[in-house]
PDB file of C-alpha atoms in Angstrom:
ATOM      1  CA  MET T 184       0.120 -22.962 -66.743  1.00  0.00           C
ATOM      2  CA  TRP T 185      -2.087 -20.507 -68.615  1.00  0.00           C
ATOM      3  CA  PRO T 186      -0.027 -17.244 -68.487  1.00  0.00           C
ATOM      4  CA  PRO T 187       2.891 -18.447 -70.620  1.00  0.00           C
ATOM      5  CA  MET T 188       0.512 -19.916 -73.179  1.00  0.00           C
ATOM      6  CA  LEU T 189      -1.001 -16.516 -73.943  1.00  0.00           C
ATOM      7  CA  PRO T 190       1.965 -14.884 -75.711  1.00  0.00           C
ATOM      8  CA  LEU T 191       3.496 -18.101 -77.043  1.00  0.00           C
ATOM      9  CA  PHE T 192       0.428 -20.097 -78.075  1.00  0.00           C
ATOM     10  CA  PRO T 193      -2.569 -17.728 -78.309  1.00  0.00           C
ATOM     11  CA  GLY T 194      -4.822 -20.316 -79.955  1.00  0.00           C
ATOM     12  CA  MET T 195      -4.148 -22.811 -77.186  1.00  0.00           C
ATOM     13  CA  SER T 196      -4.694 -20.065 -74.632  1.00  0.00           C
ATOM     14  CA  ARG T 197      -8.077 -19.238 -76.110  1.00  0.00           C
ATOM     15  CA  ALA T 198      -9.075 -22.903 -76.119  1.00  0.00           C
ATOM     16  CA  ALA T 199      -8.145 -23.198 -72.446  1.00  0.00           C
ATOM     17  CA  LEU T 200     -10.292 -20.174 -71.603  1.00  0.00           C
ATOM     18  CA  GLN T 201     -13.191 -21.444 -73.688  1.00  0.00           C
ATOM     19  CA  TYR T 202     -13.379 -24.256 -71.148  1.00  0.00           C
ATOM     20  CA  ARG T 203     -14.361 -21.601 -68.590  1.00  0.00           C
ATOM     21  CA  THR T 204     -16.718 -19.569 -70.797  1.00  0.00           C
ATOM     22  CA  GLU T 205     -18.525 -22.724 -71.896  1.00  0.00           C
ATOM     23  CA  ARG T 206     -19.072 -23.685 -68.256  1.00  0.00           C
ATOM     24  CA  LEU T 207     -20.575 -20.396 -67.133  1.00  0.00           C
ATOM     25  CA  ALA T 208     -23.839 -22.122 -66.198  1.00  0.00           C
ATOM     26  CA  ALA T 209     -21.955 -24.397 -63.778  1.00  0.00           C
ATOM     27  CA  ALA T 210     -20.214 -21.369 -62.221  1.00  0.00           C
ATOM     28  CA  GLU T 211     -23.592 -19.660 -61.839  1.00  0.00           C
ATOM     29  CA  ALA T 212     -24.972 -22.787 -60.155  1.00  0.00           C
ATOM     30  CA  ILE T 213     -22.061 -22.799 -57.690  1.00  0.00           C
ATOM     31  CA  ALA T 214     -22.662 -19.135 -56.804  1.00  0.00           C
ATOM     32  CA  ALA T 215     -26.390 -19.743 -56.401  1.00  0.00           C
ATOM     33  CA  ASP T 216     -25.744 -22.821 -54.241  1.00  0.00           C
ATOM     34  CA  LEU T 217     -23.636 -20.613 -51.971  1.00  0.00           C
ATOM     35  CA  GLY T 218     -26.371 -17.961 -51.854  1.00  0.00           C
ATOM     36  CA  TYR T 219     -24.831 -15.369 -54.176  1.00  0.00           C
ATOM     37  CA  PRO T 220     -25.726 -13.998 -57.601  1.00  0.00           C
ATOM     38  CA  GLY T 221     -23.319 -14.124 -60.520  1.00  0.00           C
ATOM     39  CA  ALA T 222     -20.720 -16.808 -61.172  1.00  0.00           C
ATOM     40  CA  LYS T 223     -18.109 -18.441 -58.950  1.00  0.00           C
ATOM     41  CA  TYR T 224     -15.648 -20.684 -60.718  1.00  0.00           C
ATOM     42  CA  PRO T 225     -14.386 -23.735 -58.838  1.00  0.00           C
ATOM     43  CA  LEU T 226     -10.771 -24.247 -57.882  1.00  0.00           C
ATOM     44  CA  GLU T 227     -10.810 -27.741 -59.318  1.00  0.00           C
ATOM     45  CA  SER T 228     -13.518 -28.584 -61.813  1.00  0.00           C
ATOM     46  CA  ALA T 229     -14.805 -31.597 -63.655  1.00  0.00           C
ATOM     47  CA  ALA T 230     -15.607 -31.733 -67.346  1.00  0.00           C
ATOM     48  CA  THR T 231     -19.029 -30.357 -66.430  1.00  0.00           C
ATOM     49  CA  GLY T 232     -17.542 -27.350 -64.609  1.00  0.00           C
ATOM     50  CA  ALA T 233     -18.773 -28.608 -61.229  1.00  0.00           C
ATOM     51  CA  GLU T 234     -16.593 -28.210 -58.151  1.00  0.00           C
ATOM     52  CA  GLN T 235     -14.446 -31.242 -57.380  1.00  0.00           C
ATOM     53  CA  MET T 236     -12.461 -29.950 -54.413  1.00  0.00           C
ATOM     54  CA  TRP T 237     -15.134 -29.629 -51.734  1.00  0.00           C
ATOM     55  CA  THR T 238     -18.518 -31.187 -51.300  1.00  0.00           C
ATOM     56  CA  SER T 239     -19.867 -29.761 -48.043  1.00  0.00           C
ATOM     57  CA  ALA T 240     -19.241 -26.117 -49.026  1.00  0.00           C
ATOM     58  CA  LYS T 241     -17.595 -25.658 -45.632  1.00  0.00           C
ATOM     59  CA  TYR T 242     -14.879 -23.441 -47.082  1.00  0.00           C
ATOM     60  CA  GLY T 243     -15.855 -23.276 -50.735  1.00  0.00           C
ATOM     61  CA  TRP T 244     -17.597 -19.942 -50.424  1.00  0.00           C
ATOM     62  CA  GLU T 245     -14.308 -18.451 -49.151  1.00  0.00           C
ATOM     63  CA  GLU T 246     -12.182 -19.759 -52.058  1.00  0.00           C
ATOM     64  CA  LEU T 247     -12.326 -16.819 -54.442  1.00  0.00           C
ATOM     65  CA  GLU T 248      -8.919 -16.822 -56.101  1.00  0.00           C
ATOM     66  CA  GLU T 249      -9.891 -19.015 -59.043  1.00  0.00           C
ATOM     67  CA  THR T 250     -12.796 -16.769 -60.004  1.00  0.00           C
ATOM     68  CA  GLY T 251     -10.517 -13.718 -59.908  1.00  0.00           C
ATOM     69  CA  CYS T 252      -7.921 -15.570 -61.979  1.00  0.00           C
ATOM     70  CA  VAL T 253     -10.540 -16.502 -64.579  1.00  0.00           C
ATOM     71  CA  ALA T 254     -11.614 -12.854 -64.884  1.00  0.00           C
ATOM     72  CA  TRP T 255      -7.999 -11.710 -65.229  1.00  0.00           C
ATOM     73  CA  ALA T 256      -7.262 -14.353 -67.867  1.00  0.00           C
ATOM     74  CA  LEU T 257     -10.356 -13.487 -69.905  1.00  0.00           C
ATOM     75  CA  GLU T 258      -9.316  -9.836 -69.869  1.00  0.00           C
ATOM     76  CA  GLN T 259      -5.698 -10.592 -70.791  1.00  0.00           C
ATOM     77  CA  GLN T 260      -6.809 -12.764 -73.709  1.00  0.00           C
ATOM     78  CA  LEU T 261      -8.774  -9.806 -75.046  1.00  0.00           C
ATOM     79  CA  TRP T 262      -5.899  -7.324 -74.633  1.00  0.00           C
ATOM     80  CA  GLN T 263      -3.420  -9.727 -76.249  1.00  0.00           C
ATOM     81  CA  SER T 264      -5.617 -10.704 -79.173  1.00  0.00           C
ATOM     82  CA  GLY T 265      -7.742  -7.588 -79.757  1.00  0.00           C
ATOM     83  CA  ASP T 266     -10.391 -10.050 -80.930  1.00  0.00           C
ATOM     84  CA  GLU T 267     -13.882  -8.542 -80.657  1.00  0.00           C
ATOM     85  CA  GLY T 268     -15.368 -11.996 -81.171  1.00  0.00           C
ATOM     86  CA  TRP T 269     -13.559 -13.068 -78.007  1.00  0.00           C
ATOM     87  CA  LEU T 270     -15.024 -10.082 -76.190  1.00  0.00           C
ATOM     88  CA  ARG T 271     -18.531 -11.171 -77.209  1.00  0.00           C
ATOM     89  CA  GLN T 272     -17.800 -14.705 -75.998  1.00  0.00           C
ATOM     90  CA  SER T 273     -16.174 -13.731 -72.701  1.00  0.00           C
ATOM     91  CA  ALA T 274     -18.328 -10.714 -71.729  1.00  0.00           C
ATOM     92  CA  PRO T 275     -21.143 -12.784 -70.151  1.00  0.00           C
ATOM     93  CA  ALA T 276     -18.650 -14.548 -67.858  1.00  0.00           C
ATOM     94  CA  LEU T 277     -16.918 -11.274 -66.947  1.00  0.00           C
ATOM     95  CA  LEU T 278     -20.226  -9.642 -66.074  1.00  0.00           C
ATOM     96  CA  LYS T 279     -21.323 -12.600 -63.948  1.00  0.00           C
ATOM     97  CA  ILE T 280     -17.959 -12.652 -62.135  1.00  0.00           C
ATOM     98  CA  ALA T 281     -18.298  -8.923 -61.421  1.00  0.00           C
ATOM     99  CA  GLN T 282     -21.815  -9.509 -60.098  1.00  0.00           C
ATOM    100  CA  PHE T 283     -20.532 -12.252 -57.778  1.00  0.00           C
ATOM    101  CA  PHE T 284     -17.739 -10.104 -56.332  1.00  0.00           C
ATOM    102  CA  ALA T 285     -20.040  -7.088 -55.983  1.00  0.00           C
ATOM    103  CA  SER T 286     -22.400  -9.236 -53.931  1.00  0.00           C
ATOM    104  CA  ARG T 287     -19.541 -10.214 -51.586  1.00  0.00           C
ATOM    105  CA  VAL T 288     -18.293  -6.672 -50.928  1.00  0.00           C
ATOM    106  CA  VAL T 289     -19.480  -4.849 -47.798  1.00  0.00           C
ATOM    107  CA  GLN T 290     -18.929  -1.403 -46.341  1.00  0.00           C
ATOM    108  CA  CYS T 291     -15.856  -1.453 -44.098  1.00  0.00           C
ATOM    109  CA  GLU T 292     -16.402  -1.259 -40.364  1.00  0.00           C
ATOM    110  CA  PRO T 293     -14.458   0.963 -37.956  1.00  0.00           C
ATOM    111  CA  PRO T 294     -11.574   1.389 -37.291  1.00  0.00           C
ATOM    112  CA  ARG T 295     -11.187   1.276 -41.089  1.00  0.00           C
ATOM    113  CA  ASN T 296     -12.378   4.123 -43.263  1.00  0.00           C
ATOM    114  CA  THR T 297     -16.115   3.427 -43.486  1.00  0.00           C
ATOM    115  CA  SER T 298     -16.309   5.104 -46.887  1.00  0.00           C
ATOM    116  CA  LEU T 299     -14.320   2.149 -48.263  1.00  0.00           C
ATOM    117  CA  PHE T 300     -15.532  -1.326 -49.094  1.00  0.00           C
ATOM    118  CA  CYS T 301     -14.091  -4.591 -47.812  1.00  0.00           C
ATOM    119  CA  LEU T 302     -14.143  -8.220 -48.846  1.00  0.00           C
ATOM    120  CA  ASN T 303     -14.712 -10.445 -45.822  1.00  0.00           C
ATOM    121  CA  HIS T 304     -14.822 -14.190 -45.207  1.00  0.00           C
ATOM    122  CA  VAL T 305     -12.141 -15.109 -47.726  1.00  0.00           C
ATOM    123  CA  MET T 306      -9.696 -17.995 -47.675  1.00  0.00           C
ATOM    124  CA  GLY T 307      -6.334 -16.567 -46.682  1.00  0.00           C
ATOM    125  CA  PRO T 308      -3.128 -17.073 -48.634  1.00  0.00           C
ATOM    126  CA  ASP T 309      -1.965 -20.022 -46.550  1.00  0.00           C
ATOM    127  CA  GLU T 310      -5.435 -21.618 -46.231  1.00  0.00           C
ATOM    128  CA  SER T 311      -4.877 -22.323 -42.538  1.00  0.00           C
ATOM    129  CA  HIS T 312      -6.398 -19.115 -41.220  1.00  0.00           C
ATOM    130  CA  ALA T 313      -9.925 -19.152 -42.589  1.00  0.00           C
ATOM    131  CA  PRO T 314     -11.821 -16.970 -42.836  1.00  0.00           C
ATOM    132  CA  VAL T 315      -9.794 -13.825 -43.368  1.00  0.00           C
ATOM    133  CA  ASN T 316     -11.577 -10.497 -43.048  1.00  0.00           C
ATOM    134  CA  ASN T 317     -10.452  -7.349 -44.778  1.00  0.00           C
ATOM    135  CA  SER T 318      -6.765  -7.995 -45.069  1.00  0.00           C
ATOM    136  CA  GLY T 319      -4.433  -6.351 -47.554  1.00  0.00           C
ATOM    137  CA  PHE T 320      -4.395  -9.673 -49.366  1.00  0.00           C
ATOM    138  CA  THR T 321      -8.146 -10.135 -49.615  1.00  0.00           C
ATOM    139  CA  SER T 322      -9.350  -6.574 -50.033  1.00  0.00           C
ATOM    140  CA  GLY T 323      -6.462  -5.350 -52.171  1.00  0.00           C
TER     141      GLY T 323
END
């Protein structure tokens, strides 16, 4: 629902994203609970920012799409608005998201080009083939 709000209702878009920036501490706690630095945003969150979709963390560490979407949305809000105040507000979350993804990236193994990096153990696009290792979908 967020993408069409950005060009049509930029104030509403910013308010929706503030929900994420104001819950950075919760995203950091999720990443730490999973054994990673940085911030991992939940797929479904409560008012506190805590994960509501999974409790055992069986697959939660593989669900990365929401965190990527949050980073993309924060960036798009900046490009659309040009608001430096927004950059100051969103930069901590963007840096923590980058730290999380950097901690998940590993050097590719043969037969792939070992000078490249891969993202392994990721929930696949249909969620029935977990985990996915180094696919065009996950490492693209």
